[in-house]
mmCIF file of C-alpha atoms in Angstrom:
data_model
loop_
_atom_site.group_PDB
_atom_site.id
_atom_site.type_symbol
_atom_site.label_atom_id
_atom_site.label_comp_id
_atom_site.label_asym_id
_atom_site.label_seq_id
_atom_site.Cartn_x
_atom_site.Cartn_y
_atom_site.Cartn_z
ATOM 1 C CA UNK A 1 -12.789 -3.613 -22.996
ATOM 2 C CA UNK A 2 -10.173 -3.189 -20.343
ATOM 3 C CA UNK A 3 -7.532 -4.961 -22.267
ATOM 4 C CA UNK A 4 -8.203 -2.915 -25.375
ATOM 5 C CA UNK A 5 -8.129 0.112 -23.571
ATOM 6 C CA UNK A 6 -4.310 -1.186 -22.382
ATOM 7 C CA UNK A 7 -3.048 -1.810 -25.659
ATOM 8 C CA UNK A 8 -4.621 1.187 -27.749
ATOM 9 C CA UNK A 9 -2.494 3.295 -25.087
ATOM 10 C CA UNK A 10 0.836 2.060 -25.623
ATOM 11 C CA UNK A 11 2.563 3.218 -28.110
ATOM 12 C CA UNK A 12 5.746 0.658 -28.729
ATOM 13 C CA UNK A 13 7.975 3.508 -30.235
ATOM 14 C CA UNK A 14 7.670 5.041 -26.875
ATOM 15 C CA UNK A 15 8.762 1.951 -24.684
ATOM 16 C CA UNK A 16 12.381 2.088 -23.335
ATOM 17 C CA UNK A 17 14.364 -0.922 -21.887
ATOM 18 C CA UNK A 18 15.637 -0.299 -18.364
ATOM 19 C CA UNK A 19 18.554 -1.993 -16.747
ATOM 20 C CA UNK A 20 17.311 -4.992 -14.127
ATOM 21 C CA UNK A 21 17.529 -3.590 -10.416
ATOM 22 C CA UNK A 22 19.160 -6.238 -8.186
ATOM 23 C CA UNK A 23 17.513 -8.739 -6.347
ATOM 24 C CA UNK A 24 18.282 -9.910 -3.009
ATOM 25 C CA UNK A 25 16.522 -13.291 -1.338
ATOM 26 C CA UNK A 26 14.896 -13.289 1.533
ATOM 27 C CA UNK A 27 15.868 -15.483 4.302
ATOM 28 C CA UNK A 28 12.800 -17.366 5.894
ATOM 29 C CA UNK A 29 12.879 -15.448 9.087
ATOM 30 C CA UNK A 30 12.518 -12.658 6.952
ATOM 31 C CA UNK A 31 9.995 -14.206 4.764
ATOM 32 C CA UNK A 32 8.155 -15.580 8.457
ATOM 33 C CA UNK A 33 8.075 -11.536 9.980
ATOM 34 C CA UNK A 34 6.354 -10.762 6.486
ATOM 35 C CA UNK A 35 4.361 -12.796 7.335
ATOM 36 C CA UNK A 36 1.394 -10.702 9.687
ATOM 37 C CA UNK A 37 1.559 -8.188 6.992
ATOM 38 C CA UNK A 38 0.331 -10.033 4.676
ATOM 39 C CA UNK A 39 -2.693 -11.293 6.182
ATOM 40 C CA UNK A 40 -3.372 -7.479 7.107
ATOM 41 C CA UNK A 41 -3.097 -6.357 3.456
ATOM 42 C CA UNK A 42 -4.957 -8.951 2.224
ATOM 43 C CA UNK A 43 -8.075 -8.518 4.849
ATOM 44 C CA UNK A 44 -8.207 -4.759 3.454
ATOM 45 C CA UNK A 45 -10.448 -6.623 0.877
ATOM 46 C CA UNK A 46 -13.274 -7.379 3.316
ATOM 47 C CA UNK A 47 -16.219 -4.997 4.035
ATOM 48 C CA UNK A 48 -15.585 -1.910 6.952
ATOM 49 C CA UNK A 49 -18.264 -3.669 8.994
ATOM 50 C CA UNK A 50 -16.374 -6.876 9.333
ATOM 51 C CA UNK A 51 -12.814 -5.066 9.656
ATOM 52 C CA UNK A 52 -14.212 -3.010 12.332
ATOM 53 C CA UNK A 53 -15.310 -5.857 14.676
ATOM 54 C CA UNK A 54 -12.256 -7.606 13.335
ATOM 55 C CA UNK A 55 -14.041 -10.852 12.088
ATOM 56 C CA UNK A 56 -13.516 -10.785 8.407
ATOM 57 C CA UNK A 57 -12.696 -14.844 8.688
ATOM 58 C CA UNK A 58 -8.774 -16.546 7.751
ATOM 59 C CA UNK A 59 -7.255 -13.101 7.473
ATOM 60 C CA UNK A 60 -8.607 -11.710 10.637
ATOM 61 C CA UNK A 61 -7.594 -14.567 12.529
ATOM 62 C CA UNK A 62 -4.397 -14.574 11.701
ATOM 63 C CA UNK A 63 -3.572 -11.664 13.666
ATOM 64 C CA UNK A 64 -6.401 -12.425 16.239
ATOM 65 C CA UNK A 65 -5.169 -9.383 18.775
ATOM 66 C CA UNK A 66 -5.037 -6.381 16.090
ATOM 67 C CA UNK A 67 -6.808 -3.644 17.906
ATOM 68 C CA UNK A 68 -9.092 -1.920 15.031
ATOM 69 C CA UNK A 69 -9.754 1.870 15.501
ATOM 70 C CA UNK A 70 -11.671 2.923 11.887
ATOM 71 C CA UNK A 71 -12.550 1.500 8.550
ATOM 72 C CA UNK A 72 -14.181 2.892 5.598
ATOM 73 C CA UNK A 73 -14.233 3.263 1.927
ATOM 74 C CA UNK A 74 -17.143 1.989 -0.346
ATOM 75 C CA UNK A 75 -15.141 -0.458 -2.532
ATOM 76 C CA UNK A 76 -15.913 1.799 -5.698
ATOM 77 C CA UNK A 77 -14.934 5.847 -5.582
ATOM 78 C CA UNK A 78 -13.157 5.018 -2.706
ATOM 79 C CA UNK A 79 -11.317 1.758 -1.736
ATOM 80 C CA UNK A 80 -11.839 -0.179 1.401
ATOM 81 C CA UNK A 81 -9.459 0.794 3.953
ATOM 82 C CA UNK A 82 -9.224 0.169 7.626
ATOM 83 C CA UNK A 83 -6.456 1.412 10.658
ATOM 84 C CA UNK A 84 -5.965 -0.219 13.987
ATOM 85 C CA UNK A 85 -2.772 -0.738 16.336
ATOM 86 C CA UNK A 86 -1.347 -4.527 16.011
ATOM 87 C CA UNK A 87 0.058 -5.585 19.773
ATOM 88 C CA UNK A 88 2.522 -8.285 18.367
ATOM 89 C CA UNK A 89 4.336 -5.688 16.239
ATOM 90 C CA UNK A 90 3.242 -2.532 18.214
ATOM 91 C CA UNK A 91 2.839 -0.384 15.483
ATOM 92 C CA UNK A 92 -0.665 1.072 13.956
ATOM 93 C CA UNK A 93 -1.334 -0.544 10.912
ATOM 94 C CA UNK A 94 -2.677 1.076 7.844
ATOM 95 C CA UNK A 95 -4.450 -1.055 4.832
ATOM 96 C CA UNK A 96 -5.825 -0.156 1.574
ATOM 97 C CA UNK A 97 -7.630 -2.222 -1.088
ATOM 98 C CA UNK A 98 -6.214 -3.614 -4.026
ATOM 99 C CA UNK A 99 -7.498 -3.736 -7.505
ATOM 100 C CA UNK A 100 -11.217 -5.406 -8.005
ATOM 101 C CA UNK A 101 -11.252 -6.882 -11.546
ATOM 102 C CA UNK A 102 -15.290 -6.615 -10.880
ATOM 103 C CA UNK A 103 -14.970 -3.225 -10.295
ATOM 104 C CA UNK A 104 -14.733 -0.784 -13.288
ATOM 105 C CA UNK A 105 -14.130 2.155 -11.204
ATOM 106 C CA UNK A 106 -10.924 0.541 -9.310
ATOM 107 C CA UNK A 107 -10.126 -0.512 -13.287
ATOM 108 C CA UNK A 108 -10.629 3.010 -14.570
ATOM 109 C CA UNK A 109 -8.203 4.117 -11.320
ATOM 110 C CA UNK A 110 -5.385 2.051 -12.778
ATOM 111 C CA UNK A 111 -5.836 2.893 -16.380
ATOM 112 C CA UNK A 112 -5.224 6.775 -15.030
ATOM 113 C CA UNK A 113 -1.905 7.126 -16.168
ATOM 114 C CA UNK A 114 -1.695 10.839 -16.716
ATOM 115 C CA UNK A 115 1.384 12.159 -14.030
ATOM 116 C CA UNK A 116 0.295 14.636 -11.801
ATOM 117 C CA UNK A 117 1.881 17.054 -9.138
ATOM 118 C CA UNK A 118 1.499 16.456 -5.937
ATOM 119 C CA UNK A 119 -1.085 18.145 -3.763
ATOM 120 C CA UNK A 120 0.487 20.262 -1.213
ATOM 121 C CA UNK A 121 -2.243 20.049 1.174
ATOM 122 C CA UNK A 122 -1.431 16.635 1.734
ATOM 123 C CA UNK A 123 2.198 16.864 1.090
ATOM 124 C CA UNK A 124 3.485 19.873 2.241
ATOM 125 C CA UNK A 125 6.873 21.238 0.978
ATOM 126 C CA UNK A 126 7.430 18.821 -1.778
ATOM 127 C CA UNK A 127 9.198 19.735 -4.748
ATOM 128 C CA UNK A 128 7.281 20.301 -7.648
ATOM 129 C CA UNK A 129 9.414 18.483 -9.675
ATOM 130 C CA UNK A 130 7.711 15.041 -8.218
ATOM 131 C CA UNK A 131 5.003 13.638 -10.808
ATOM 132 C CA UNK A 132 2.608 10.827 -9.747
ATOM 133 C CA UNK A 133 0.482 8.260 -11.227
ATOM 134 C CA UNK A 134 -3.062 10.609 -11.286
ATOM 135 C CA UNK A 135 -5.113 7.538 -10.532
ATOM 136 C CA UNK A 136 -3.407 6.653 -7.737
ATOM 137 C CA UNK A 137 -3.006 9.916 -6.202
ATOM 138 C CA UNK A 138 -6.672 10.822 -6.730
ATOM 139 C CA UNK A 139 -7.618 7.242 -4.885
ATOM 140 C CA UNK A 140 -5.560 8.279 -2.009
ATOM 141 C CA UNK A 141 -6.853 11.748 -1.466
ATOM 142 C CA UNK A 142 -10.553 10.384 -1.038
ATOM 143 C CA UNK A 143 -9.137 8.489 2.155
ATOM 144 C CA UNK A 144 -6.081 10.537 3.445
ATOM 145 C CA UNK A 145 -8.061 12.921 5.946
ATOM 146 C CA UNK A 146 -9.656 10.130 7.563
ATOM 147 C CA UNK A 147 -7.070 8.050 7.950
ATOM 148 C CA UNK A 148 -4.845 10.611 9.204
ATOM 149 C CA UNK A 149 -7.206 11.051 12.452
ATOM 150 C CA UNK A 150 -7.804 7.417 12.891
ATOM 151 C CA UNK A 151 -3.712 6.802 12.867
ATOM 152 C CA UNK A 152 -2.943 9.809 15.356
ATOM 153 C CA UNK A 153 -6.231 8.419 17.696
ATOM 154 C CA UNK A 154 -4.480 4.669 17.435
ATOM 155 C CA UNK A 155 -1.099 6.210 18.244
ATOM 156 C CA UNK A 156 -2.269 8.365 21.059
ATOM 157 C CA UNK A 157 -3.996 5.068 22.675
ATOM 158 C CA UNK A 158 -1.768 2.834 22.363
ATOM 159 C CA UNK A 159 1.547 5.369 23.160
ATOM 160 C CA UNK A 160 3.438 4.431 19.658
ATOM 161 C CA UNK A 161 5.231 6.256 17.171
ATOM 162 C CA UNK A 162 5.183 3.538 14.882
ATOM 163 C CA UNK A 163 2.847 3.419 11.656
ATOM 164 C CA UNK A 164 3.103 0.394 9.314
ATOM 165 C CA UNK A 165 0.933 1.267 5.992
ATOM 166 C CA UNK A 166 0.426 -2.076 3.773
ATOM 167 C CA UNK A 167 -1.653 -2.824 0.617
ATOM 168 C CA UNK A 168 -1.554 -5.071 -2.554
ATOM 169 C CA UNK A 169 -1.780 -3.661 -5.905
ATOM 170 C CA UNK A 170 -3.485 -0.388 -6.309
ATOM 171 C CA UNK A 171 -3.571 -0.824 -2.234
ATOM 172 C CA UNK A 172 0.153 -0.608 -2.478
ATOM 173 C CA UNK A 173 0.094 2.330 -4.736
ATOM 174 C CA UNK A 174 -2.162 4.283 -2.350
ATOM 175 C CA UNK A 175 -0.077 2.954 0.462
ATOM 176 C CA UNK A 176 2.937 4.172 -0.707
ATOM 177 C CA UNK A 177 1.671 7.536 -1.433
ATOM 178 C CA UNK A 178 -0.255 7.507 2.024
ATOM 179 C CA UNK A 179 3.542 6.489 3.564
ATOM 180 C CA UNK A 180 5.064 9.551 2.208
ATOM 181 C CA UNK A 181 1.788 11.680 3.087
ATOM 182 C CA UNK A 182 1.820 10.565 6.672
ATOM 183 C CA UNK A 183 5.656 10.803 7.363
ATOM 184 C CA UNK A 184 4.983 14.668 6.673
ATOM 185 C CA UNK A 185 1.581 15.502 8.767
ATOM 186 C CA UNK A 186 2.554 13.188 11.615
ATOM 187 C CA UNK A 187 4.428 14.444 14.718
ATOM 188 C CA UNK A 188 8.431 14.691 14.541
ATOM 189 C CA UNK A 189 9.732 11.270 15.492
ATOM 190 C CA UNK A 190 7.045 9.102 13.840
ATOM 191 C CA UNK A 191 8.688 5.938 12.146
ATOM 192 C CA UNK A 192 6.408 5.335 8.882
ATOM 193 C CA UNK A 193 7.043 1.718 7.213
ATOM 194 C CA UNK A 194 5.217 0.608 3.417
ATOM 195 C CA UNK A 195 4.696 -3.131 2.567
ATOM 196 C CA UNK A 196 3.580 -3.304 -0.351
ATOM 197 C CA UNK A 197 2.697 -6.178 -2.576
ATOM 198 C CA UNK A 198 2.984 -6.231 -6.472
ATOM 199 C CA UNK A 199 3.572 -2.686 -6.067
ATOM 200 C CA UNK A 200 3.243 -0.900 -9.776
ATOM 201 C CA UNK A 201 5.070 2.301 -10.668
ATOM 202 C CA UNK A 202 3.689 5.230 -8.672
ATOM 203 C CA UNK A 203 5.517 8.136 -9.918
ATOM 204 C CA UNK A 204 8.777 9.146 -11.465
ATOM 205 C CA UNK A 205 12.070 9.438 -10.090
ATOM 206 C CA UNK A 206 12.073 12.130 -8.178
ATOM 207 C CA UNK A 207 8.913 10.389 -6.300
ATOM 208 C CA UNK A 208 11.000 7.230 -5.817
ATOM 209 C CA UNK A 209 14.333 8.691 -4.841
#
């Protein structure tokens, strides 16, 4: 049903070719301080109640002193998410769930494609010339306020100004747009970081540039 949503959307008189971006290799050493973040971005699949003690299994363990401070989300309406402060690369991390191919509602989330404004609640002073992926945006508001007080509790605890906010697919949609939401409602002097994995498009030029 999914798929046949997909292609009764597109309309092939509508698609435009765009030139290739550039692509630069990674080194292994970069590849190798990926690493951690992938592990963290992956374990934003698991329950809250296992992020929260930290003992989700493989992904947990692979970053075995991450500090967590809050998880939530119900895996439908909202998307699993969980914050915490990660010793090894002293910076709070921030993850959000991906996709759930089980899930209709995560399905229906991507399928959003309507643009939207932003909301200026949650990003104050942005031009209103920036249009967004509604889905997306929508996915992120249900977590933003709080994840916002569990990042400025880890940051206060642990004395860093460093916030790293991951995710895979949709989770690196909301990331993104939790990146750019954070770098505005957090203290001067916060350094915000996104990895994202199989990132899609999450709003229009203006957004990316």
């Amino acid at each position: 049903a999914t798929a046949a949503l997909l292609a009764g959307s597109v309309d092939a008189a509508t698609v435009s070719k765009r030139q290739p971006e550039s692509i630069t290799t990674l080194s292994t050493a970069q590849i190798s301080a990926f690493k951690p973040f992938t592990f963290f971005a992956s374990a934003a699949y698991c329950n809250p109640s296992v992020t929260l003690t930290w003992s989700c299994g493989a992904n947990c363990n692979a970053n075995p002193d991450f500090l967590p401070e809050a998880s939530g989300g119900d895996g439908g309406d909202v998307s699993f998410w969980f914050v915490g402060f990660a010793p090894a690369q002293n910076t709070v991390i921030v993850s959000h769930q991906g996709a759930d191919s089980d899930n209709f509602v995560a399905d229906l989330t991507d399928c959003d494609v309507v643009r939207e404004t932003l909301n200026p609640t949650l990003f104050p002073g942005m031009s209103s010339s920036i249009t967004v992926h509604a889905g997306f945006a929508e996915s992120q508001s249900r977590s933003a306020a709080p994840v916002l007080a569990a990042v400025k509790a880890a940051m206060t605890k642990h004395s860093t100004k460093t916030v790293t906010v991951v995710g895979h697919s949709l989770g690196g949609a909301i990331a993104l747009h939790d990146s750019v939401s954070l770098s505005l409602r957090l203290p001067s002097g916060t350094a915000v970081t996104t990895v994202a994995y199989g990132l899609p498009r999450a709003g229009n030029k203006a957004f990316a540039d």
